[in-house]
Short mmCIF file of C-alpha atoms in Angstrom, two decimals:
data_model
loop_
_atom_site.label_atom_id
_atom_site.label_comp_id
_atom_site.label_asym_id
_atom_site.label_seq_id
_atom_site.Cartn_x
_atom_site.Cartn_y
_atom_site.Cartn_z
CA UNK R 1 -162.27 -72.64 110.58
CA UNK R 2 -163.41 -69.18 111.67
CA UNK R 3 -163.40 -69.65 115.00
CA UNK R 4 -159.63 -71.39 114.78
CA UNK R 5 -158.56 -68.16 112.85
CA UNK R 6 -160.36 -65.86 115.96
CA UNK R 7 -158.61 -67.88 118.55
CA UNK R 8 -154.92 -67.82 116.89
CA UNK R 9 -155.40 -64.37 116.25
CA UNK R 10 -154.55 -63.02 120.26
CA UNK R 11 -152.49 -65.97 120.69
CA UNK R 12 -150.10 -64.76 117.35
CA UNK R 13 -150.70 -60.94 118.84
CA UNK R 14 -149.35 -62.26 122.22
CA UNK R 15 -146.50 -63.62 121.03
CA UNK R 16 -145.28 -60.92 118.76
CA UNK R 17 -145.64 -58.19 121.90
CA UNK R 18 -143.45 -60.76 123.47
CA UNK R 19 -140.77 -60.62 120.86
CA UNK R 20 -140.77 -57.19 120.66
CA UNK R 21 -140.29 -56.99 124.68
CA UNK R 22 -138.22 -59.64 124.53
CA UNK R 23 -135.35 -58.49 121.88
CA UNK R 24 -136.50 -54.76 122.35
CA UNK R 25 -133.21 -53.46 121.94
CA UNK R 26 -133.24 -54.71 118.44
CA UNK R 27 -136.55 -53.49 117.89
CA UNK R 28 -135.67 -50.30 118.96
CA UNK R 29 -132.70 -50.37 116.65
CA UNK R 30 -134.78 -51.45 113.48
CA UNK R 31 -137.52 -49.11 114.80
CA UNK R 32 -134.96 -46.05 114.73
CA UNK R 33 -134.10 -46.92 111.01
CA UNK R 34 -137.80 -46.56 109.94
CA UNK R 35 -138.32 -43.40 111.73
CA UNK R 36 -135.22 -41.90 109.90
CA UNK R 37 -136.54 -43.38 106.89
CA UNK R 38 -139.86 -41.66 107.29
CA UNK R 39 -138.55 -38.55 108.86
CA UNK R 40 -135.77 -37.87 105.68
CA UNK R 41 -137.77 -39.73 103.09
CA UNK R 42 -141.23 -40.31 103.10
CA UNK R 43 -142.42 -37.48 105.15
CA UNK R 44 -140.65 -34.58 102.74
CA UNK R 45 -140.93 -36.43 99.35
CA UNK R 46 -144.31 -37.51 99.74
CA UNK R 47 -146.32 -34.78 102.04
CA UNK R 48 -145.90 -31.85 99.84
CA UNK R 49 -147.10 -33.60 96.51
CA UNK R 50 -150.02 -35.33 98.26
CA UNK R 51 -151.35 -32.72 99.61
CA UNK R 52 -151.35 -30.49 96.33
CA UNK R 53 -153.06 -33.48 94.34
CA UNK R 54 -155.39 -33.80 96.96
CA UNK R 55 -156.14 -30.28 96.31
CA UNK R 56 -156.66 -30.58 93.06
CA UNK R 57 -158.58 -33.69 92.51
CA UNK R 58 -161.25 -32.04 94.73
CA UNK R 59 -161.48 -28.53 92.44
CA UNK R 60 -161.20 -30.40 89.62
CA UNK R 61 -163.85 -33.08 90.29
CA UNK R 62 -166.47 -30.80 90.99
CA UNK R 63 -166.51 -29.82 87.47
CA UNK R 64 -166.80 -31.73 84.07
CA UNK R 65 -163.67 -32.95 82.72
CA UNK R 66 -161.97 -31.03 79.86
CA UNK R 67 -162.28 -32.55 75.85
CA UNK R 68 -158.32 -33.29 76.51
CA UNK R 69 -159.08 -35.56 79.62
CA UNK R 70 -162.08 -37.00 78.30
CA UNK R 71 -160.20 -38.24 75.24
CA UNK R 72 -157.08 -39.43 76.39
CA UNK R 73 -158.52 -41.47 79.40
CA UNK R 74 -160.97 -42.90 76.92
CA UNK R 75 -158.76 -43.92 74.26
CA UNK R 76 -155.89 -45.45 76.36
CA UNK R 77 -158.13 -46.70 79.38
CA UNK R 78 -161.45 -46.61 78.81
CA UNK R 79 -162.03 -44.49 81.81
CA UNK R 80 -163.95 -41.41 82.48
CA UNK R 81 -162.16 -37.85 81.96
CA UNK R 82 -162.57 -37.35 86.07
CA UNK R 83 -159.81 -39.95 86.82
CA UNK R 84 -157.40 -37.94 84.99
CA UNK R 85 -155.63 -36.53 87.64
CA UNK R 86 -156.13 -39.42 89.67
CA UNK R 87 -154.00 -41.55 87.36
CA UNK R 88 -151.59 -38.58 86.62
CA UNK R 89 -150.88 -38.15 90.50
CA UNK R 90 -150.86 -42.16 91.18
CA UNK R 91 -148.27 -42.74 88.43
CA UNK R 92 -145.94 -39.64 90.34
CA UNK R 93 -147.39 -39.16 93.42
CA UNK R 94 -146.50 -42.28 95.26
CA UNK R 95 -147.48 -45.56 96.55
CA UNK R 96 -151.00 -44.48 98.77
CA UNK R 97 -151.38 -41.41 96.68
CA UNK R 98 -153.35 -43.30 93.71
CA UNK R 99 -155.17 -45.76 95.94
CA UNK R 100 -156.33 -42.61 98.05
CA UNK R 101 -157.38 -40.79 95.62
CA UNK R 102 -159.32 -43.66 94.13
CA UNK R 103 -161.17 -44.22 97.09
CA UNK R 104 -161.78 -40.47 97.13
CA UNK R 105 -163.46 -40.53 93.75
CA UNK R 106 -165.63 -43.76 94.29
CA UNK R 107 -166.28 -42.21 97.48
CA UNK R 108 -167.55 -39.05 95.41
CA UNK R 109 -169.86 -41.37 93.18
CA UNK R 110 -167.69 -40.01 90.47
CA UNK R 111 -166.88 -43.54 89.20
CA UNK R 112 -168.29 -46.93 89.86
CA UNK R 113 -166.81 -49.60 91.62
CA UNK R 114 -165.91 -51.55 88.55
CA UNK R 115 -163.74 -48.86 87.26
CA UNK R 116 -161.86 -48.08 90.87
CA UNK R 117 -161.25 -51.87 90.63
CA UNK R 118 -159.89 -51.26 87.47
CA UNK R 119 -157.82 -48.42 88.23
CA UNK R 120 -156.14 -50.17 91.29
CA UNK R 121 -155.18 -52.97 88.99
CA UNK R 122 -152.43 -50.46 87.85
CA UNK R 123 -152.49 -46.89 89.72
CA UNK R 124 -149.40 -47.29 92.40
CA UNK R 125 -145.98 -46.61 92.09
CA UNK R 126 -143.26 -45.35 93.75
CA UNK R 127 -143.96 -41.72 92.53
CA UNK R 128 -141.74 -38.68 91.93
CA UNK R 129 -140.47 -38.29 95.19
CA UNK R 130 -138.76 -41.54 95.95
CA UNK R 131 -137.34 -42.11 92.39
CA UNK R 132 -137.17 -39.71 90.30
CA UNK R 133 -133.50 -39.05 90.40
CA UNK R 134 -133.25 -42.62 88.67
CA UNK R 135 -134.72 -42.09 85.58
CA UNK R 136 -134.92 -45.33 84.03
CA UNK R 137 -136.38 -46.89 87.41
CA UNK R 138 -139.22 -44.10 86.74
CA UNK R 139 -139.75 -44.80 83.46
CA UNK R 140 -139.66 -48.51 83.76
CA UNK R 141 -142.41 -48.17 86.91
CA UNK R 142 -144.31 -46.21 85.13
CA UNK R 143 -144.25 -47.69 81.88
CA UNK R 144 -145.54 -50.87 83.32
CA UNK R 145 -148.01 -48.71 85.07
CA UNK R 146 -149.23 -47.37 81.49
CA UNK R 147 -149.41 -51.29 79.91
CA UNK R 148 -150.99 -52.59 82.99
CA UNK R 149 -153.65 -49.78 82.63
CA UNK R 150 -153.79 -50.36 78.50
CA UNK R 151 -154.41 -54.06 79.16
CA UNK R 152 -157.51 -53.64 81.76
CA UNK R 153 -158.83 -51.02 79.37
CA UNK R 154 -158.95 -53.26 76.58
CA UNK R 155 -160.75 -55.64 78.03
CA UNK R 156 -163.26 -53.32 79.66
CA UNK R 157 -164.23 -52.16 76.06
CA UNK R 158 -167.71 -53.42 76.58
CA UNK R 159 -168.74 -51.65 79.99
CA UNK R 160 -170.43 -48.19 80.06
CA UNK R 161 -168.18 -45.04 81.72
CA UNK R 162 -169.84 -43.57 84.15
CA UNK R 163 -172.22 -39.87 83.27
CA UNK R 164 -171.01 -38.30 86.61
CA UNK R 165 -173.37 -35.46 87.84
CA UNK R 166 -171.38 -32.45 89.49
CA UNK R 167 -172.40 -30.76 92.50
CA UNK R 168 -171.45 -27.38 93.64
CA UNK R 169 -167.82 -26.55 93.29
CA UNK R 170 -166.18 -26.89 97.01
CA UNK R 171 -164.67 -23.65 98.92
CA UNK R 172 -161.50 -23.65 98.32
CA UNK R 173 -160.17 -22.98 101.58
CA UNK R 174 -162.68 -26.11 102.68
CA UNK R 175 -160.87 -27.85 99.51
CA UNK R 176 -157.21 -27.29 101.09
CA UNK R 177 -157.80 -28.60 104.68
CA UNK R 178 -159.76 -31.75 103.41
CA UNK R 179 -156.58 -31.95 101.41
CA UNK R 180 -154.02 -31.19 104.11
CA UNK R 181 -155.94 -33.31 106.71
CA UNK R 182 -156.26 -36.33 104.43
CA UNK R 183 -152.83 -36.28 102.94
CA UNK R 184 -151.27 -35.67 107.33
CA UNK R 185 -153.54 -39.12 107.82
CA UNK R 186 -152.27 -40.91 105.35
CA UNK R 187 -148.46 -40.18 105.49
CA UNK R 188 -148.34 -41.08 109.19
CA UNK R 189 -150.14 -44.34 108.70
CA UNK R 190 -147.62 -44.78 106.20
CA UNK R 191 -144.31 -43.94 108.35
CA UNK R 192 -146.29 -45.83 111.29
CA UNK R 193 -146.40 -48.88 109.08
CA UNK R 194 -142.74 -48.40 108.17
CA UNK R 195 -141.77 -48.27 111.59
CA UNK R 196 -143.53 -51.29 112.78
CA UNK R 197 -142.10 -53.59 110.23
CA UNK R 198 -138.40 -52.48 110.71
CA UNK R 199 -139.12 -52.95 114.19
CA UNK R 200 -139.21 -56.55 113.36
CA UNK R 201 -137.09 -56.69 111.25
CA UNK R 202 -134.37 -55.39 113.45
CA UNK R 203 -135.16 -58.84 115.49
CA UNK R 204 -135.90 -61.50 112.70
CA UNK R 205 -132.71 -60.45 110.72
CA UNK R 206 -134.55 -61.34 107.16
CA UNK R 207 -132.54 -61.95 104.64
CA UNK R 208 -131.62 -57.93 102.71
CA UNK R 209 -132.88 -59.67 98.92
CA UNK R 210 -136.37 -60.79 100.70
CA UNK R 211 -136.72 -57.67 102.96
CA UNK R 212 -137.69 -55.27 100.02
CA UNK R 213 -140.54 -57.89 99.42
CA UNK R 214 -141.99 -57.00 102.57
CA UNK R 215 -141.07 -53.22 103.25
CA UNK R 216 -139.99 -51.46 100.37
CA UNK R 217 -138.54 -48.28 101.81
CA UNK R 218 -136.22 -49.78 104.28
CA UNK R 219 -135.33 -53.14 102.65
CA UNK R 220 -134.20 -51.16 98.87
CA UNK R 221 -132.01 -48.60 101.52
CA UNK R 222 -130.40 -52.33 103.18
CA UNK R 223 -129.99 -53.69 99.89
CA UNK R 224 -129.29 -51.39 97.25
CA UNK R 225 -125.89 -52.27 96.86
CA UNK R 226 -127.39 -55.93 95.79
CA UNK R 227 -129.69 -55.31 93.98
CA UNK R 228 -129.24 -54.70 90.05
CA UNK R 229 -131.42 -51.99 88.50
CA UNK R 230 -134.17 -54.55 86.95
CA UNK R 231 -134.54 -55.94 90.49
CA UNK R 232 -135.44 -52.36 92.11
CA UNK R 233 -137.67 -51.95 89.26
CA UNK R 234 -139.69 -55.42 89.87
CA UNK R 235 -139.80 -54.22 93.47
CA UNK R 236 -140.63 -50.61 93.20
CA UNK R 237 -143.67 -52.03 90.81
CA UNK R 238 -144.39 -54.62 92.98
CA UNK R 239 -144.44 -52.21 96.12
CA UNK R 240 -144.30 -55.24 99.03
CA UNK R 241 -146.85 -56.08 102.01
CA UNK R 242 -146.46 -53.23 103.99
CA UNK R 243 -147.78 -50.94 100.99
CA UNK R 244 -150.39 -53.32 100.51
CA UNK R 245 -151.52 -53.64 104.12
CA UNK R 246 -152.17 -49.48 103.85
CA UNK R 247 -153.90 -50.05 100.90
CA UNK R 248 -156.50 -52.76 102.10
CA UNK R 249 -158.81 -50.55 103.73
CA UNK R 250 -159.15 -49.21 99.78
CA UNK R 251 -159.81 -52.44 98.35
CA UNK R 252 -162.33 -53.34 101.05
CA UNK R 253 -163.90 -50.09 100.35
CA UNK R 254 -164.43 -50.77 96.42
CA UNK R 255 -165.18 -54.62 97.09
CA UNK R 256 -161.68 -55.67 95.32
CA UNK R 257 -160.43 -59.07 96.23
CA UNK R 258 -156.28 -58.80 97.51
CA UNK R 259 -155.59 -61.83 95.12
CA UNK R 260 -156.65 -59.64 92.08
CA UNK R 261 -154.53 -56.71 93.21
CA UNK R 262 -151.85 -58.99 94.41
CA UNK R 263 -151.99 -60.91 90.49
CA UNK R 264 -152.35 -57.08 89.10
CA UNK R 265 -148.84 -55.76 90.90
CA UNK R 266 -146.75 -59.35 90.02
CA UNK R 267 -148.03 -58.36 86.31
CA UNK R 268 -146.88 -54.81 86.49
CA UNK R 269 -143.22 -55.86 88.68
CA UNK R 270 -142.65 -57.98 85.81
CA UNK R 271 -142.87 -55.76 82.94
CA UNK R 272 -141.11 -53.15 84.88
CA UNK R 273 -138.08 -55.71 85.00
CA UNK R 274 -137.96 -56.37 81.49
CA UNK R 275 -138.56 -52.54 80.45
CA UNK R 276 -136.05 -51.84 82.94
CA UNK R 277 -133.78 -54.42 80.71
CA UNK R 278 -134.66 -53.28 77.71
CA UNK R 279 -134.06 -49.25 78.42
CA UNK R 280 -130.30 -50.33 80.22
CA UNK R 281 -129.56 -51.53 76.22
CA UNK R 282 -130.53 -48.62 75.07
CA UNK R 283 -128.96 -46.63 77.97
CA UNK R 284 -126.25 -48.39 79.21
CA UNK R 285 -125.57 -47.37 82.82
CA UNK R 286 -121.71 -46.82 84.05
CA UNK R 287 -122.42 -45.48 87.63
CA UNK R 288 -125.22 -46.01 90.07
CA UNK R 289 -128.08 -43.32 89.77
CA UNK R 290 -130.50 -44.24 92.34
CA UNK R 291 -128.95 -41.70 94.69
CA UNK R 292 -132.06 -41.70 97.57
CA UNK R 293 -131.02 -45.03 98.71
CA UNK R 294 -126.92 -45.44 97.23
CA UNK R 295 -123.73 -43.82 96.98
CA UNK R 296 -124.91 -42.26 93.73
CA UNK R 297 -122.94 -39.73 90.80
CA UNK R 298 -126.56 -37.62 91.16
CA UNK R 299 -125.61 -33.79 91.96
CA UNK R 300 -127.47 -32.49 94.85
CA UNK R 301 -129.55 -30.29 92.52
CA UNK R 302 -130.45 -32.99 90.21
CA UNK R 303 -133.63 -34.09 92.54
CA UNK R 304 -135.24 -30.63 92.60
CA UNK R 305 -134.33 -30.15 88.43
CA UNK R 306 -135.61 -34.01 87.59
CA UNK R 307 -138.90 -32.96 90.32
CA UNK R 308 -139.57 -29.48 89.15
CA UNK R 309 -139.70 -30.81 84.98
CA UNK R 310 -142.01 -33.45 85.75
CA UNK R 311 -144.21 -31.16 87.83
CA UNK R 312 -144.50 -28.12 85.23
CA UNK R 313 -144.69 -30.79 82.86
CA UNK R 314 -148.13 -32.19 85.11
CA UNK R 315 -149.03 -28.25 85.58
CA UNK R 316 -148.62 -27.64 81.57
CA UNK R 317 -151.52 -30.76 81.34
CA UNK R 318 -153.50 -29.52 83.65
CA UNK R 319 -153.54 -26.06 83.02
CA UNK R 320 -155.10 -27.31 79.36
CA UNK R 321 -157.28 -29.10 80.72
CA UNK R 322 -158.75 -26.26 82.91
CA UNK R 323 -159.01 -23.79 79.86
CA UNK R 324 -160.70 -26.74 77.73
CA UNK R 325 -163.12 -27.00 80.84
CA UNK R 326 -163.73 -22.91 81.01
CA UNK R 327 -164.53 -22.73 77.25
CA UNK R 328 -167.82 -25.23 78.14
CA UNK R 329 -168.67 -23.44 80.04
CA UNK R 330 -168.38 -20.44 77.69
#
């Protein structure tokens, strides 16, 4: 079986170079629609945060985490207080941000691999920057997020958290371009995945209600205008393949079988379409707000205001945290 799967590989490689030579003004086409995509979307929305939370996991890891973090990742997730700001900039951050910064903390030896498994099974989302200015498509995400997270907690009630030991607090100038060179890394793998798959899609013309399944950015820009707000939601959650091919390398990393994750983010896209159900009741909806990817009623301020609230908010959090850690020390 092995060697049929090493022999088809080249064979399915050859024959996709030959589509894309073949139809390669389509590809080009679809291929110009994910570089705009990355250019005005992911490379500005996404850059920018990563890089600060980046920054900030790496000050804030080299030192023990504050009574406030300890707590609250405790009680909710039965986690240690380091993955705080991991699971704060996952849930806001974006789709690689919390995988990365998983990896980055199991890389560390801050956590073990039993709780970065566990803190994949919920920790990506579309983030701040690509939803924010539809606030019930955040909430739902990231509700879902928070139950997913709840759930693998509770049943993790038996395992010890990990006692990490904390080395010598990093240079902070050392801090920022680990940050800035990690975070440049992983948005153009990102865009280069997002380029690659609208390059076929440009030629294989799939259908706009399956194409978010597969490429999220592109295929919710194609098919917004389908789509009700419960169906975003399941697919923002859900994330499709070409989020979870950038994510493998993670899950190798931690020893995490794709079929768990894969279970994991059908779990989380379907609570996100029923809280996404449940909060249109509440809210009813008259206009279209998800104004990144539709003709929306959102006022060209509204990003920055919805953005900047949520991050002071995040600041407010972690600025206790910090003083809880300084009076240890005290």
């Amino acid at each position: 079986m092995k060697t049929n799967k090493n022999s088809l590989l080249p064979i399915a490689l050859f024959l996709l170079c030959a589509l894309l030579i073949c139809f390669s003004a389509q590809a080009k086409d679809g291929a110009l629609l994910g570089f705009t995509l990355a250019q005005k979307v992911v490379i500005p929305s996404l850059l920018p945060l990563l890089i600060l939370f980046n920054l900030v996991q790496e000050i804030t890891s080299q030192k023990p985490a504050g009574k406030f973090s300890k707590r609250l990742m405790r009680v909710l997730f039965h986690l240690p207080g380091c993955c705080f700001p991991t699971v704060l900039f996952g849930l806001i951050g974006g789709y690689p941000a919390g995988a990365l910064l998983t990896a980055s903390l199991y890389g560390d030896e801050k956590i073990t691999r039993r709780e970065a498994c566990r803190i994949m099974r919920f920790n990506m989302s579309g983030g701040a920057g690509f939803i924010i200015t539809a606030l019930i498509l955040f909430a739902s995400v990231t509700a879902a997020a928070i139950i997913c997270a709840a759930i693998s907690g509770i049943f993790a009630h038996g395992e010890n958290m990990t006692q990490s030991e904390f080395a010598r607090p990093r240079n902070t100038a050392d801090a920022l371009n680990k940050s800035v060179e990690a975070s440049l890394h992983s948005v153009l793998n990102l865009s280069a995945y997002i380029i690659l798959f609208c390059a076929f899609q440009g030629i294989l013309h799939i259908s706009e209600i399956l194409a978010p399944i597969i490429e999220i950015t592109s295929g919710i820009t194609n098919a917004s205008g389908r789509l009700t707000l419960p169906q975003i939601a399941f697919l923002l959650a859900f994330g499709g393949f070409c989020v979870h091919l950038q994510i493998l390398p993670v899950l190798k990393k931690i020893k995490m079988p794709y079929f768990k994750f894969f279970a994991w983010r059908l779990l989380c896209a379907a609570l996100s379409f029923l809280i996404c159900i449940l909060l249109l009741r509440i809210f009813p909806q008259e206009a279209e707000v998800f104004s990144n990817f539709s003709g929306g009623v959102v006022r060209s301020t509204s990003i920055n205001a919805s953005l900047s609230v949520l991050m002071l908010f995040g600041s407010a959090v972690l600025i206790f945290d910090l003083e809880n850690r300084k009076k240890q020390y005290i």
